[in-house]
Each structure stands twice: as structure tokens, then as C-alpha cells.
mmCIF file of C-alpha atoms in Angstrom:
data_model
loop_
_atom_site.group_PDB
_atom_site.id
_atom_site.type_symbol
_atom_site.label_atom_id
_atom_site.label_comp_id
_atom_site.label_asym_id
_atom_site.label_seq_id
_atom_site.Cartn_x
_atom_site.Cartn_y
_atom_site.Cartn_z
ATOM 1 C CA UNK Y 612 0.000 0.000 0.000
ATOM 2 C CA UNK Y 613 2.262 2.352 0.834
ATOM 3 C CA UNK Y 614 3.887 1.633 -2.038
ATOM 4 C CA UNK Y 615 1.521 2.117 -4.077
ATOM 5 C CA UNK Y 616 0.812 5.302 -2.657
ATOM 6 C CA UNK Y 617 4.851 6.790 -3.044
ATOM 7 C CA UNK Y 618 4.240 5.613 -7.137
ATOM 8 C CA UNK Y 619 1.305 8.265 -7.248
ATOM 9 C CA UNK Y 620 2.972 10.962 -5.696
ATOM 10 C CA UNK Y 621 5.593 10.328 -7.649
ATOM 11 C CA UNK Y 622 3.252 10.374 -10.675
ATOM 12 C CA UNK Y 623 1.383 13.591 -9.167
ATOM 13 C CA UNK Y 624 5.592 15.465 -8.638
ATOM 14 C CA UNK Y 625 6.381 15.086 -12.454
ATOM 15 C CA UNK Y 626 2.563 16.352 -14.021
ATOM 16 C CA UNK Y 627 1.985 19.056 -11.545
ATOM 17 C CA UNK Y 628 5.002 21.783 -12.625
ATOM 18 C CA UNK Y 629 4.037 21.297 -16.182
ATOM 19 C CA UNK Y 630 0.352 21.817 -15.500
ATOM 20 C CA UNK Y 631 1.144 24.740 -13.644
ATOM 21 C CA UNK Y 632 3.478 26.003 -16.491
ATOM 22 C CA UNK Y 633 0.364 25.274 -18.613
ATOM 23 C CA UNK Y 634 -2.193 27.287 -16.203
ATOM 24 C CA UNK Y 635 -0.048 30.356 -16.277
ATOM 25 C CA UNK Y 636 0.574 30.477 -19.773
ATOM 26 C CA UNK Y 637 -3.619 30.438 -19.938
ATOM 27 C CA UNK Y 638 -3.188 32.873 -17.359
ATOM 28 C CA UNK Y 639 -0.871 35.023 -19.345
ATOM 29 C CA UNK Y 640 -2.309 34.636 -22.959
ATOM 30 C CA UNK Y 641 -6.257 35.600 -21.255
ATOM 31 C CA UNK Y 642 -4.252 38.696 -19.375
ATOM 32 C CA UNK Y 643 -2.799 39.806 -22.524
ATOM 33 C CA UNK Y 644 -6.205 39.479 -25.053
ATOM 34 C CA UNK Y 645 -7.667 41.063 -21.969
ATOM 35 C CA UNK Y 646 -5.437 43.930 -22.694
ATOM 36 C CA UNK Y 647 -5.987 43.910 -25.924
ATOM 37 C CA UNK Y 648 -9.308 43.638 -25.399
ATOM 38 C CA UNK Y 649 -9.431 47.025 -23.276
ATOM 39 C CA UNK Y 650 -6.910 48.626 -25.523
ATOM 40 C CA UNK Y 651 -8.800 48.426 -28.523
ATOM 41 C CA UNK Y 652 -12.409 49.319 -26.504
ATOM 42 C CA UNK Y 653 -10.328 52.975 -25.065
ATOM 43 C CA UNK Y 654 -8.982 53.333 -29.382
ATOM 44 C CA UNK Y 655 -12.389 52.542 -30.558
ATOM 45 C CA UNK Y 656 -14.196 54.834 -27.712
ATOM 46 C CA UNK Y 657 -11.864 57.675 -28.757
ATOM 47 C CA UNK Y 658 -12.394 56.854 -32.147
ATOM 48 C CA UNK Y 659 -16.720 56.932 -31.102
ATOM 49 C CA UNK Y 660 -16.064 60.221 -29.095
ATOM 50 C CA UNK Y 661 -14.139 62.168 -31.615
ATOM 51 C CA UNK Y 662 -16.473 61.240 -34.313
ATOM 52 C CA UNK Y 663 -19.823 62.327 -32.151
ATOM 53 C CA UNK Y 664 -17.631 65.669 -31.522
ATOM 54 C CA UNK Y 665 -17.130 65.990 -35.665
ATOM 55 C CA UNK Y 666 -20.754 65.370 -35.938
ATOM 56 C CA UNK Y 667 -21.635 67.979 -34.037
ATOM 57 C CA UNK Y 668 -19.250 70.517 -35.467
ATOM 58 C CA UNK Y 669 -20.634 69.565 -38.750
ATOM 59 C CA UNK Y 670 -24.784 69.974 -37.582
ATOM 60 C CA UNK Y 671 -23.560 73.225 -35.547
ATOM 61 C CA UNK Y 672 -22.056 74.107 -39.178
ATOM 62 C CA UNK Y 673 -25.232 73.338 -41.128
ATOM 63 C CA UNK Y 674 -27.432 74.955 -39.066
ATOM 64 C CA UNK Y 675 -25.708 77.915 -39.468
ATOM 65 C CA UNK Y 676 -25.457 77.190 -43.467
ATOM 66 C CA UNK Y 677 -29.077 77.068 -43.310
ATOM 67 C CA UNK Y 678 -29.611 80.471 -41.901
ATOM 68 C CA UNK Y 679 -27.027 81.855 -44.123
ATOM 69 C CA UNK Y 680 -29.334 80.618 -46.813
ATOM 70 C CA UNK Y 681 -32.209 81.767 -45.489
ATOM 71 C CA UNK Y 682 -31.111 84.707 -44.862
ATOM 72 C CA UNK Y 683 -29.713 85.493 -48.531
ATOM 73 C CA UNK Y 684 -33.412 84.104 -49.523
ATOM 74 C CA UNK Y 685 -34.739 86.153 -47.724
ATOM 75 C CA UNK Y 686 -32.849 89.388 -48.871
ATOM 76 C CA UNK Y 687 -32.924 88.511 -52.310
ATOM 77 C CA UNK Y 688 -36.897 88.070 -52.157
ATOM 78 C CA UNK Y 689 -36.688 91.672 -50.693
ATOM 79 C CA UNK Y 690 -33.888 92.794 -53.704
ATOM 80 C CA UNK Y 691 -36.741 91.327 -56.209
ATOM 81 C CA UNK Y 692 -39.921 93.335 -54.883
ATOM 82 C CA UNK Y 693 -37.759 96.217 -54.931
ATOM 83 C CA UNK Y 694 -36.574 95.641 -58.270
ATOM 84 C CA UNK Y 695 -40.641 95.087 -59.321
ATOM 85 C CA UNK Y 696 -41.743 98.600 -57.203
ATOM 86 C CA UNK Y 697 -38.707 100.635 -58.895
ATOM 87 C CA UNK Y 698 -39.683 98.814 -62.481
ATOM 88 C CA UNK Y 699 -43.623 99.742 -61.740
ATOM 89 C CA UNK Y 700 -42.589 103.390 -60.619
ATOM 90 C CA UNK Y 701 -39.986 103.921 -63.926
ATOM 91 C CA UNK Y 702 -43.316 102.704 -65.886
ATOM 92 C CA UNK Y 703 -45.677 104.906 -63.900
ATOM 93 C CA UNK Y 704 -43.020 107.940 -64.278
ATOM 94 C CA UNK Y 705 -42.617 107.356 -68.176
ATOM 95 C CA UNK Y 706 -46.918 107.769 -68.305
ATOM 96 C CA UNK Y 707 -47.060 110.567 -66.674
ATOM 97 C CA UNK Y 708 -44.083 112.287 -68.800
ATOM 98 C CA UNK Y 709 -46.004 111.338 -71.255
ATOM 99 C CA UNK Y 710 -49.549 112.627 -70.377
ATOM 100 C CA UNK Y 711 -47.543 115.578 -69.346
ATOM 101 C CA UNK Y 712 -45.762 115.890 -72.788
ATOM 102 C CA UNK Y 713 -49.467 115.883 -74.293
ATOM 103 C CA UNK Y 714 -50.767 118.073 -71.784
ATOM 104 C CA UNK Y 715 -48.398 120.758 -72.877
ATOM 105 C CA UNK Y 716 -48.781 120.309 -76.562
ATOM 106 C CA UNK Y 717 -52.564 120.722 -75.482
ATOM 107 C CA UNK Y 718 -51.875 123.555 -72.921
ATOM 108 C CA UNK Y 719 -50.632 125.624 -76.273
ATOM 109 C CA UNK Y 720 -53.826 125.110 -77.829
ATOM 110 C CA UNK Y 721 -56.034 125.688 -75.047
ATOM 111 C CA UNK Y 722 -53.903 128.573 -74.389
ATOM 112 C CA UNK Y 723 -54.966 129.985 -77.613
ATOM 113 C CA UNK Y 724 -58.397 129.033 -77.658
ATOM 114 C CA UNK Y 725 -59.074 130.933 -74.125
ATOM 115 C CA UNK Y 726 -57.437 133.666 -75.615
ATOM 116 C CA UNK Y 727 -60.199 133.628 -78.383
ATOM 117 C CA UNK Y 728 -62.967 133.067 -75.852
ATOM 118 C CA UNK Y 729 -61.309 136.120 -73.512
ATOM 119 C CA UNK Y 730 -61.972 137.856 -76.821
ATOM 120 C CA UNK Y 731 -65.391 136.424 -77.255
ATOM 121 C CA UNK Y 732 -66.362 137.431 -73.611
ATOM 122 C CA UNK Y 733 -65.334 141.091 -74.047
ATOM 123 C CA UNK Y 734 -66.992 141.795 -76.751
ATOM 124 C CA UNK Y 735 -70.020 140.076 -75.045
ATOM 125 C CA UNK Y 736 -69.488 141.983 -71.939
ATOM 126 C CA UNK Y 737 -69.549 145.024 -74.164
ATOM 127 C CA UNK Y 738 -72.936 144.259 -75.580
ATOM 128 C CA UNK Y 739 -74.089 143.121 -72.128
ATOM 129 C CA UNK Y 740 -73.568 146.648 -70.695
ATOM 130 C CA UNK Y 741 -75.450 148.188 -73.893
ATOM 131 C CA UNK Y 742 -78.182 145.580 -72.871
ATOM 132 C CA UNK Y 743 -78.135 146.782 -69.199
ATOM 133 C CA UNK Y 744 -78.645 149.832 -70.081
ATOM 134 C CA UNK Y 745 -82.074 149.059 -72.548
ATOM 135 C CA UNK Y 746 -82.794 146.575 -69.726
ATOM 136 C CA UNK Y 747 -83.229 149.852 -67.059
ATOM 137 C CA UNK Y 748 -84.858 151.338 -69.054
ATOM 138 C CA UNK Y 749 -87.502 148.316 -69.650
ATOM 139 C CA UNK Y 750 -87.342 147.809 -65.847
ATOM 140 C CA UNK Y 751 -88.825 151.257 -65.633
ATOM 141 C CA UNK Y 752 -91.173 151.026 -67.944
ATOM 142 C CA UNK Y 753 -92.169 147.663 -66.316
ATOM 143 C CA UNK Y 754 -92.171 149.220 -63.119
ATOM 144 C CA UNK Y 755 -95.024 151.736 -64.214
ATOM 145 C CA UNK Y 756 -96.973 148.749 -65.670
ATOM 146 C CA UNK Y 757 -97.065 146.820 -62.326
ATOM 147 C CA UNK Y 758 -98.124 149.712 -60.236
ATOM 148 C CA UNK Y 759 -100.953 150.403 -63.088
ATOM 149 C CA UNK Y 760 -101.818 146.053 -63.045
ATOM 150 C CA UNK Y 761 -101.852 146.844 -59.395
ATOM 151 C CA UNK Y 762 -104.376 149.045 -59.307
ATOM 152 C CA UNK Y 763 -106.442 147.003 -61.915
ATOM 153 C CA UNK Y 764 -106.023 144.082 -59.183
ATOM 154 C CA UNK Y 765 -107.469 146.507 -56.828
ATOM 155 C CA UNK Y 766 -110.227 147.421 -58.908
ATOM 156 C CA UNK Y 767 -111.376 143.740 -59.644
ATOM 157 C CA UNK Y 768 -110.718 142.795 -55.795
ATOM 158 C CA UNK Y 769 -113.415 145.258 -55.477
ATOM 159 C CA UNK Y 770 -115.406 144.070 -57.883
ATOM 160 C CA UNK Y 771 -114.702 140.595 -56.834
ATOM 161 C CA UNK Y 772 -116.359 141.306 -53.381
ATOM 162 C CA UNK Y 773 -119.506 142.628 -55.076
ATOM 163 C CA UNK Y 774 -119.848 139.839 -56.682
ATOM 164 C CA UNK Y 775 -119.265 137.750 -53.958
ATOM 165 C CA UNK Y 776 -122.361 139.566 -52.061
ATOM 166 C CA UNK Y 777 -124.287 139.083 -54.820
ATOM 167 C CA UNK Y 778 -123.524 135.436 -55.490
ATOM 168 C CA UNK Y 779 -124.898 135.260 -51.905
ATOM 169 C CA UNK Y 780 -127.664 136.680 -52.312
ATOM 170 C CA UNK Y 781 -128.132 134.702 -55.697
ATOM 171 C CA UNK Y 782 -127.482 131.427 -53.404
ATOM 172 C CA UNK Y 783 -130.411 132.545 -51.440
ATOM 173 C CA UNK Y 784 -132.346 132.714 -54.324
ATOM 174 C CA UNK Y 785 -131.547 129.702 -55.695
ATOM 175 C CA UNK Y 786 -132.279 128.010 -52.245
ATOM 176 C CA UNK Y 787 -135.688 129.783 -52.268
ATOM 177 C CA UNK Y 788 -136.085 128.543 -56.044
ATOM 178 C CA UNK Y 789 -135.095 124.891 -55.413
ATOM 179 C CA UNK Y 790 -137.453 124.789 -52.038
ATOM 180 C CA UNK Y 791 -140.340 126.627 -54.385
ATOM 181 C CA UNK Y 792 -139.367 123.960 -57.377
ATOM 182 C CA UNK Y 793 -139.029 120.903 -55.065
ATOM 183 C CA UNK Y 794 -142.629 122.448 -53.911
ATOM 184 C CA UNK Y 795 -143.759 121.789 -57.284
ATOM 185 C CA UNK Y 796 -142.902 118.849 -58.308
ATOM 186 C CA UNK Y 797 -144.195 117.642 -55.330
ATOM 187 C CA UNK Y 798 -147.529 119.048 -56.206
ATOM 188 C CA UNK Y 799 -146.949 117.806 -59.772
ATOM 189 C CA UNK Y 800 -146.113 114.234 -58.467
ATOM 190 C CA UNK Y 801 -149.320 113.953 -56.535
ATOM 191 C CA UNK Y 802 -151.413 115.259 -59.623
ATOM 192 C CA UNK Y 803 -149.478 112.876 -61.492
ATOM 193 C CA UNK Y 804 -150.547 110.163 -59.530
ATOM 194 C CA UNK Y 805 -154.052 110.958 -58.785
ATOM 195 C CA UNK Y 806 -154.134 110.886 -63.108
ATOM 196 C CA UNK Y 807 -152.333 107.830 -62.912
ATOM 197 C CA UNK Y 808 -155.526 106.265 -60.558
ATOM 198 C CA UNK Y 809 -157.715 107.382 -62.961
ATOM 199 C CA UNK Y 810 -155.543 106.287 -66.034
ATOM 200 C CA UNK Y 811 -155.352 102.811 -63.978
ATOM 201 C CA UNK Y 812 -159.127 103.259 -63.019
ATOM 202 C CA UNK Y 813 -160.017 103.322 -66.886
ATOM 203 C CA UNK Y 814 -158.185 100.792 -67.777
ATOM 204 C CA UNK Y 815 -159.275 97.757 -65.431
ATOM 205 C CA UNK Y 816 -163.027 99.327 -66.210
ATOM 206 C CA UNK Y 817 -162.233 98.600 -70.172
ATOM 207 C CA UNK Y 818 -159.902 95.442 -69.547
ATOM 208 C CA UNK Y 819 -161.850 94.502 -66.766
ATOM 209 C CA UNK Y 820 -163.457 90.913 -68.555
ATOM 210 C CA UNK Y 821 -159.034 89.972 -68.697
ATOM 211 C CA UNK Y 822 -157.903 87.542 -66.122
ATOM 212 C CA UNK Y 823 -154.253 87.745 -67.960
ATOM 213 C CA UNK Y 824 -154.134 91.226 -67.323
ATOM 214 C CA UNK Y 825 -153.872 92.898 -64.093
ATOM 215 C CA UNK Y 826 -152.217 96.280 -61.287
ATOM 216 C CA UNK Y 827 -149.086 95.656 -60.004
ATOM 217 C CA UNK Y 828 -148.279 98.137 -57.766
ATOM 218 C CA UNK Y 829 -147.868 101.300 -60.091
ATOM 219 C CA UNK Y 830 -147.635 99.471 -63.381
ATOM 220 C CA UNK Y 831 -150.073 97.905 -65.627
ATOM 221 C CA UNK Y 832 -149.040 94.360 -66.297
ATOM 222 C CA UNK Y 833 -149.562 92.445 -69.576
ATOM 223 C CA UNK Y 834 -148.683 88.495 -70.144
ATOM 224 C CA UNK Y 835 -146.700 88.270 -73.076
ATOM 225 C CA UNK Y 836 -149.140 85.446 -74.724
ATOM 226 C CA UNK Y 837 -151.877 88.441 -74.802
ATOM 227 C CA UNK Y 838 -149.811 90.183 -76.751
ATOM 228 C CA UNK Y 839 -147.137 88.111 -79.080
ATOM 229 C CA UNK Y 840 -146.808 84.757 -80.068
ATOM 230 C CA UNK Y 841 -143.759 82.568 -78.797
ATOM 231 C CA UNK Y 842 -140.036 84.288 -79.821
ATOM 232 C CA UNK Y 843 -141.831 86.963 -81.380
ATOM 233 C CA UNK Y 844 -142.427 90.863 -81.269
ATOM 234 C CA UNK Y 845 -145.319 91.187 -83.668
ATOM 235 C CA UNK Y 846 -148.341 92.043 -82.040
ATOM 236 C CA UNK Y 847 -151.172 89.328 -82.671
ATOM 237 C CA UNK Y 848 -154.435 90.318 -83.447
ATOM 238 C CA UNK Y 849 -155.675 89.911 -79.943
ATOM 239 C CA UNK Y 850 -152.861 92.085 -78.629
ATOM 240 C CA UNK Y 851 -153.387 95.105 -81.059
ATOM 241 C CA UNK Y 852 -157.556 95.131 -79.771
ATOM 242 C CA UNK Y 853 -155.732 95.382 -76.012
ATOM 243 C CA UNK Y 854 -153.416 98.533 -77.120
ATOM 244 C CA UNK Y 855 -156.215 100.010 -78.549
ATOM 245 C CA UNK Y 856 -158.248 100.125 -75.677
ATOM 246 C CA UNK Y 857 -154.511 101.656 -74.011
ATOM 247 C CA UNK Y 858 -154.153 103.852 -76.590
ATOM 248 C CA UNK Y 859 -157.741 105.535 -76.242
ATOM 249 C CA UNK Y 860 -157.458 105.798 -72.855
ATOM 250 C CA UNK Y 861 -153.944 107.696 -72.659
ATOM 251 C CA UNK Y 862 -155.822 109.733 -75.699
ATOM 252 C CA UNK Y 863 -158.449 110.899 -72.634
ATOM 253 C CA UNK Y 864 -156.064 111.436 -70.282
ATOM 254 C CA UNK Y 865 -153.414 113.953 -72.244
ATOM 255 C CA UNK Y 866 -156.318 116.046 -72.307
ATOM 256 C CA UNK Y 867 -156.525 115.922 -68.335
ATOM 257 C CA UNK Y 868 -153.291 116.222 -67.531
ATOM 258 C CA UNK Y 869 -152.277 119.784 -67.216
ATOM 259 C CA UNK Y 870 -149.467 120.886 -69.928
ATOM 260 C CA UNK Y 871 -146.890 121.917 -67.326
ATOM 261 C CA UNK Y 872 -146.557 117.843 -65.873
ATOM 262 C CA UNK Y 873 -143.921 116.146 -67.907
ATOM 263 C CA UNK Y 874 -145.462 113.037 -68.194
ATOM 264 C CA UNK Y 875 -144.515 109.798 -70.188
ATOM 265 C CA UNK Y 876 -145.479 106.549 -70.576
ATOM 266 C CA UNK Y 877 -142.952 103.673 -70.213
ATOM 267 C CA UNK Y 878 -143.372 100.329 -71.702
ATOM 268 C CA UNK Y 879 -140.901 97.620 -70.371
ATOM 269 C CA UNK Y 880 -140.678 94.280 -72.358
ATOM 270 C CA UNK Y 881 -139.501 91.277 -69.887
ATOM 271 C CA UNK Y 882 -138.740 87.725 -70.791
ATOM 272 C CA UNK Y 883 -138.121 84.071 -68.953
ATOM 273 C CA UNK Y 884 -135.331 82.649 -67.734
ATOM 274 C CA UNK Y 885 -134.468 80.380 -70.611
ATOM 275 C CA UNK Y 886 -132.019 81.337 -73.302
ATOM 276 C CA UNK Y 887 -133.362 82.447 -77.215
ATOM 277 C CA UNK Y 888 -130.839 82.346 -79.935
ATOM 278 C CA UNK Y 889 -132.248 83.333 -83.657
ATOM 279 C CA UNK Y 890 -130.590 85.727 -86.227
ATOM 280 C CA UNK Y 891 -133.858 87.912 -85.339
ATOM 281 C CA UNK Y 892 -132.975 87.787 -81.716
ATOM 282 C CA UNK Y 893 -129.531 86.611 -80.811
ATOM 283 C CA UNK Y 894 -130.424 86.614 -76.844
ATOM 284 C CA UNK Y 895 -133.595 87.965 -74.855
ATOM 285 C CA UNK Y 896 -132.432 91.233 -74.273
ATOM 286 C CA UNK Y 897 -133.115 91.805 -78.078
ATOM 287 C CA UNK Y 898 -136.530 89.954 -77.906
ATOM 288 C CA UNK Y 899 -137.489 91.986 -74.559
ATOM 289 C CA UNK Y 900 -136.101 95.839 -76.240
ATOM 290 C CA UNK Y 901 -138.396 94.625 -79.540
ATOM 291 C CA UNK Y 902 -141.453 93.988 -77.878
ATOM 292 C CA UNK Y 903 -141.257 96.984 -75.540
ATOM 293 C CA UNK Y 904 -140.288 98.583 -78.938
ATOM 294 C CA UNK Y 905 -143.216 97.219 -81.023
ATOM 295 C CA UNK Y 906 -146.113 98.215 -78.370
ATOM 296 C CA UNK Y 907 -144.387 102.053 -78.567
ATOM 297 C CA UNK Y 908 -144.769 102.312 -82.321
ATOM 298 C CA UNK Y 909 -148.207 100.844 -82.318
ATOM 299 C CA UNK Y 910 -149.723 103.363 -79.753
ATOM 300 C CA UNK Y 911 -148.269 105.991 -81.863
ATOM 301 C CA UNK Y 912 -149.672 105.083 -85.135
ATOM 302 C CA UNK Y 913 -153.020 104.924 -82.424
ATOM 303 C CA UNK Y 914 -152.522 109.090 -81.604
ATOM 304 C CA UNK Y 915 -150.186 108.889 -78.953
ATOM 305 C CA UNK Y 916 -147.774 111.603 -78.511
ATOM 306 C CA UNK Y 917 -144.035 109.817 -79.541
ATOM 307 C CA UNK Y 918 -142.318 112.269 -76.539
ATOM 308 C CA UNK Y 919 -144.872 110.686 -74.232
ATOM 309 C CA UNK Y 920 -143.546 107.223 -74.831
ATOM 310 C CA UNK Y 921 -140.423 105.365 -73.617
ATOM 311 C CA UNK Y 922 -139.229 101.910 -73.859
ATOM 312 C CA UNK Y 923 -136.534 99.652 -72.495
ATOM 313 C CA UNK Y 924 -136.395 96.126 -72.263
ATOM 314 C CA UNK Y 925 -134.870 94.343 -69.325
ATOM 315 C CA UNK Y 926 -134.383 90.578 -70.617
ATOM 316 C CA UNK Y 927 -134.628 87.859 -67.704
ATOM 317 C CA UNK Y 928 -132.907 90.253 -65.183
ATOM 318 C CA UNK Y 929 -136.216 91.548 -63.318
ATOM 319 C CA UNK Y 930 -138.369 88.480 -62.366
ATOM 320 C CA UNK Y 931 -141.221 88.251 -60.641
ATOM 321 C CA UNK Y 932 -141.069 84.905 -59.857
ATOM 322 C CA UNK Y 933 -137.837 83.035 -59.447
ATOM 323 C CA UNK Y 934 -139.000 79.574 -59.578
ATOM 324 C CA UNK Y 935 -138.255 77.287 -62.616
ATOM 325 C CA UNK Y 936 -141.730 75.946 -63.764
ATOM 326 C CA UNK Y 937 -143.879 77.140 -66.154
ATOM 327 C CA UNK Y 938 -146.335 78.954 -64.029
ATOM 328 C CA UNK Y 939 -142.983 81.087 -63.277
ATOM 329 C CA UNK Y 940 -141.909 81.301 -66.611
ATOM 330 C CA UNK Y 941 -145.198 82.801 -67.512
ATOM 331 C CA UNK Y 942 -145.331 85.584 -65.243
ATOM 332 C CA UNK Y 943 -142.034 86.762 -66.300
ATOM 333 C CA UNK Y 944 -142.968 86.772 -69.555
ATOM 334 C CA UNK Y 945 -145.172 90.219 -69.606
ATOM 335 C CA UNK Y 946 -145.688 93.673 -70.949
ATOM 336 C CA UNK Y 947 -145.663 96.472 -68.132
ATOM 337 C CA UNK Y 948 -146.653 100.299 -69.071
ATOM 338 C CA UNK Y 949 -145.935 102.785 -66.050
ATOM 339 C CA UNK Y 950 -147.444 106.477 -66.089
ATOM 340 C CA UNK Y 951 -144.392 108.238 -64.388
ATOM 341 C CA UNK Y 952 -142.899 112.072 -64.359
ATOM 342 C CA UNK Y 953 -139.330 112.167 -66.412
#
């Protein structure tokens, strides 16, 4: 054993100083690429460093480039407008040399044309003081025609104010006149109407057998069918024996009636409601103004005064019954004569 144990330690003397020779060699080679190592870290940091330092010098430099530029940008903007103004002034400057170059050659001319008219005016002003002169004496003579219109005014203010007095005194009169005329006619109206009873009296005594004929108020009322046939304004046989008995009867009464009543007879033709339409009568105005019409002429060829007659025609327009049957129709279908004053 112990032996065996002197072998290994002899073993374990001979490797040991060559391992060791081996560690530190390790030792030395890590030590040195260690150096190395930081060596080439401080180069390359210096190296880093010096180039952030260059950067900056160069961006400190183009920042300042830039302003530079802007700067000359700016100031040759500036140098441009200038340039513009001075070019828009040079052109403005040349017009104006130029309107002013005309204006003189026109200044001559004008010069010499107000020298004409300076001419012109004297000799005016000459003839204006010869007309001053003619003119004082027309303002005198005017002068002594207004004081004479003057006293004309006064004159017809005078005679204005008589007249005024009298037209006064003529309105009185007139007043007194109109009350004595309205007087009158009043009296005439009622002596009118107490002929018009008896003209209405007379008449219902002769027509007095004639259901289709009858007073309405103060008109005497014929139906149509007494008088015409159906669309027409000829009298029929049975309606010329009617006017006659009319026509006698206003004979009698112009006699009565007093010549200072201006009387007249009015005949009114009337139709229905429903529409006519012939060459004769194109609508029943027409047919209503011809019947009216035909009754006039017939009591004048019977001796009835023509200035005591007048006659209109009112169509469908003045009914006396508005209903739509024939009854209606009927009695809007008539002949009316009214004894009136004009």
C-alpha cells in the first residue's frame, strides 16, 4: 500500500510543474487578449467620441449654413420686390411724362383758344352793358306797368267782393227757387198720380173681362201670350184690340193732364229665364227691347204723342217669380206700361 501510494505521488511530482506552467501560460495569454481587449475598446471609444464631436461641429455648421441661406433668400426676395416697385414706378413715371408731354402740346392750344374766348367774352361783356342799359330802361317802364296792373287788381278785388255779395244773395235765391221747385214737383207728383188712378181706373173698367191682365203696384201688367206669339215681337191680333183700348185711354187722359206735368209713358218688355238664340234675336235682351219697342210704335200710329212714350227692355234680369216651372216662366214673360214724371 504504501507503495503504491509513493508511485502516485511520484506520478502527481512530475505532471503538476508542467500543469502549472500550462495554467499560467492560460493565465498570461487571457491577461494579454484582456489587454488587448481594453486597448482596442479605449482606441475605438476615442475613435466613437471624436467622431460624435465631428458630428456635431458639422450639424452646428449646417445649421448655421441654413440660416445663411435663409437669410440670402430672404434678402434677395426683398432685392426682387424692390426691383418690381422701382420697375412699376420707372413705368408709372414714363406715363405721366407722357400725359404731361401731351398736356403741354394741349396747354398751347387751349392757351390759344381761351385767348379767343377772352376775346369772345369782351366783346359780349360790351354788348351786355349796352343791354343793361335798354334793360333799365324796360325795368322802368315795367315798373309803371305793375303799379298800373296793381291798381287794376285793386279794382277787380273790389269788384270781386260785389260779386261775392251778390252770389250770396243769388245762393239765397236759388235756395228759395229749389225749395219753391221741389214744392212743385211735389204738387206735380201727386197730380201725377191721382191721373195715374184714374188712367189705372179706366183701364181695369175697359180690360176689366181679362184675367191675364192685371195692377201691379204702379204698373199695368200684360202676359206676353196676350200680346205676341212665342219668340216673337209682332203684335197678334188679340194684342193690337188690347193697345187700342190703351191707346184711347192715354188719348183721354193727355187732355186731363195739365201741360206743365212732364209726363210719359214707359213700356218695359220682360222675358223668362231660358235662353233664345235666332238671327232675329240673338239673346232675350233683343226679344225683350223689340217687344217693348213694337207696343211704342203701335200706340203711336193709335194718336199717342211719340215724346210721351219710352221703352226699355230688361231681358230675364227683373223676375217676378224666381222659380223654374212654367207657371214662373209665364209671369215673367209680360208687358208692363208705367205712367211716371221724367
Amino acid at each position: 500500500m504504501a507503495r503504491g501510494r509513493s508511485r502516485r505521488s511520484g506520478e502527481y511530482g512530475e505532471f503538476w510543474p508542467a500543469y502549472v506552467d500550462v495554467l499560467s501560460t492560460l493565465l498570461l495569454v487571457v491577461t494579454l487578449l484582456m489587454s488587448i481587449f481594453m486597448i482596442a475598446q479605449y482606441f475605438s471609444a476615442q475613435e466613437s467620441t471624436g467622431k460624435d464631436s465631428a458630428l456635431q461641429r458639422l450639424t452646428l455648421q449646417i445649421s448655421e449654413l441654413t440660416s445663411l441661406l435663409s437669410l440670402e433668400k430672404g434678402k434677395s426676395q426683398s432685392a426682387q420686390d424692390e426691383l418690381a416697385a422701382l420697375q412699376a414706378s420707372l413705368a408709372s413715371i414714363k406715363s405721366e411724362n407722357e400725359k404731361l408731354t401731351g398736356a403741354g402740346l394741349g396747354a398751347d392750344e387751349r392757351a390759344k383758344d381761351a385767348a379767343g374766348q377772352i376775346a369772345g367774352l369782351s366783346a359780349d361783356l360790351d354788348k351786355q352793358k349796352n343791354i343793361s342799359t335798354e334793360a333799365l330802361s324796360k325795368v322802368d317802364l315795367l315798373n309803371q306797368q305793375l303799379v298800373a296792373l296793381r291798381r287794376q287788381i285793386a279794382a277787380l278785388n273790389d269788384a270781386l267782393n260785389a260779386s261775392e255779395k251778390k252770389g250770396a244773395e243769388s245762393d239765397k235765391t236759388i235756395k228759395d227757387l229749389g225749395a219753391r221747385l221741389n214744392t212743385a214737383l211735389a204738387q206735380q207728383v201727386q197730380e201725377l198720380k191721382r191721373y195715374r188712378s184714374d188712367f189705372f181706373g179706366r183701364l181695369r173698367t175697359l180690360l176689366k173681362d181679362r184675367k191675364d191682365i192685371r195692377v201691379v203696384g204702379d204698373r199695368f201688367v200684360f202676359e206676353s201670350e196676350v200680346l205676341f206669339a212665342s219668340g216673337s215681337a209682332t203684335l197678334t191680333p188679340e194684342g193690337t184690340a188690347a193697345m187700342d183700348q190703351i191707346a184711347e185711354a192715354i188719348v183721354e187722359l193727355q187732355k186731363e193732364i195739365p201741360s206743365d206735368i212732364d209726363w210719359a209713358l214707359q213700356i218695359n218688355g220682360h222675358t223668362d229665364a231660358r235662353p233664345i238664340s235666332k238671327a232675329e234675336f240673338p239673346s232675350n235682351w233683343e226679344l225683350s227691347t223689340a217687344r217693348a219697342s213694337s207696343v211704342v210704335k203701335y200706340l203711336i200710329s193709335r194718336g199717342v204723342p211719340a215724346d210721351r212714350l219710352v221703352a226699355a227692355g230688361y231681358a230675364e234680369f227683373q223676375p217676378v217669380d224666381t222659380g223654374n216651372t212654367e207657371d214662373a216662366y209665364q209671369k215673367n214673360r209680360r208687358i208692363e206700361l208705367k205712367l211716371t214724371n221724367r
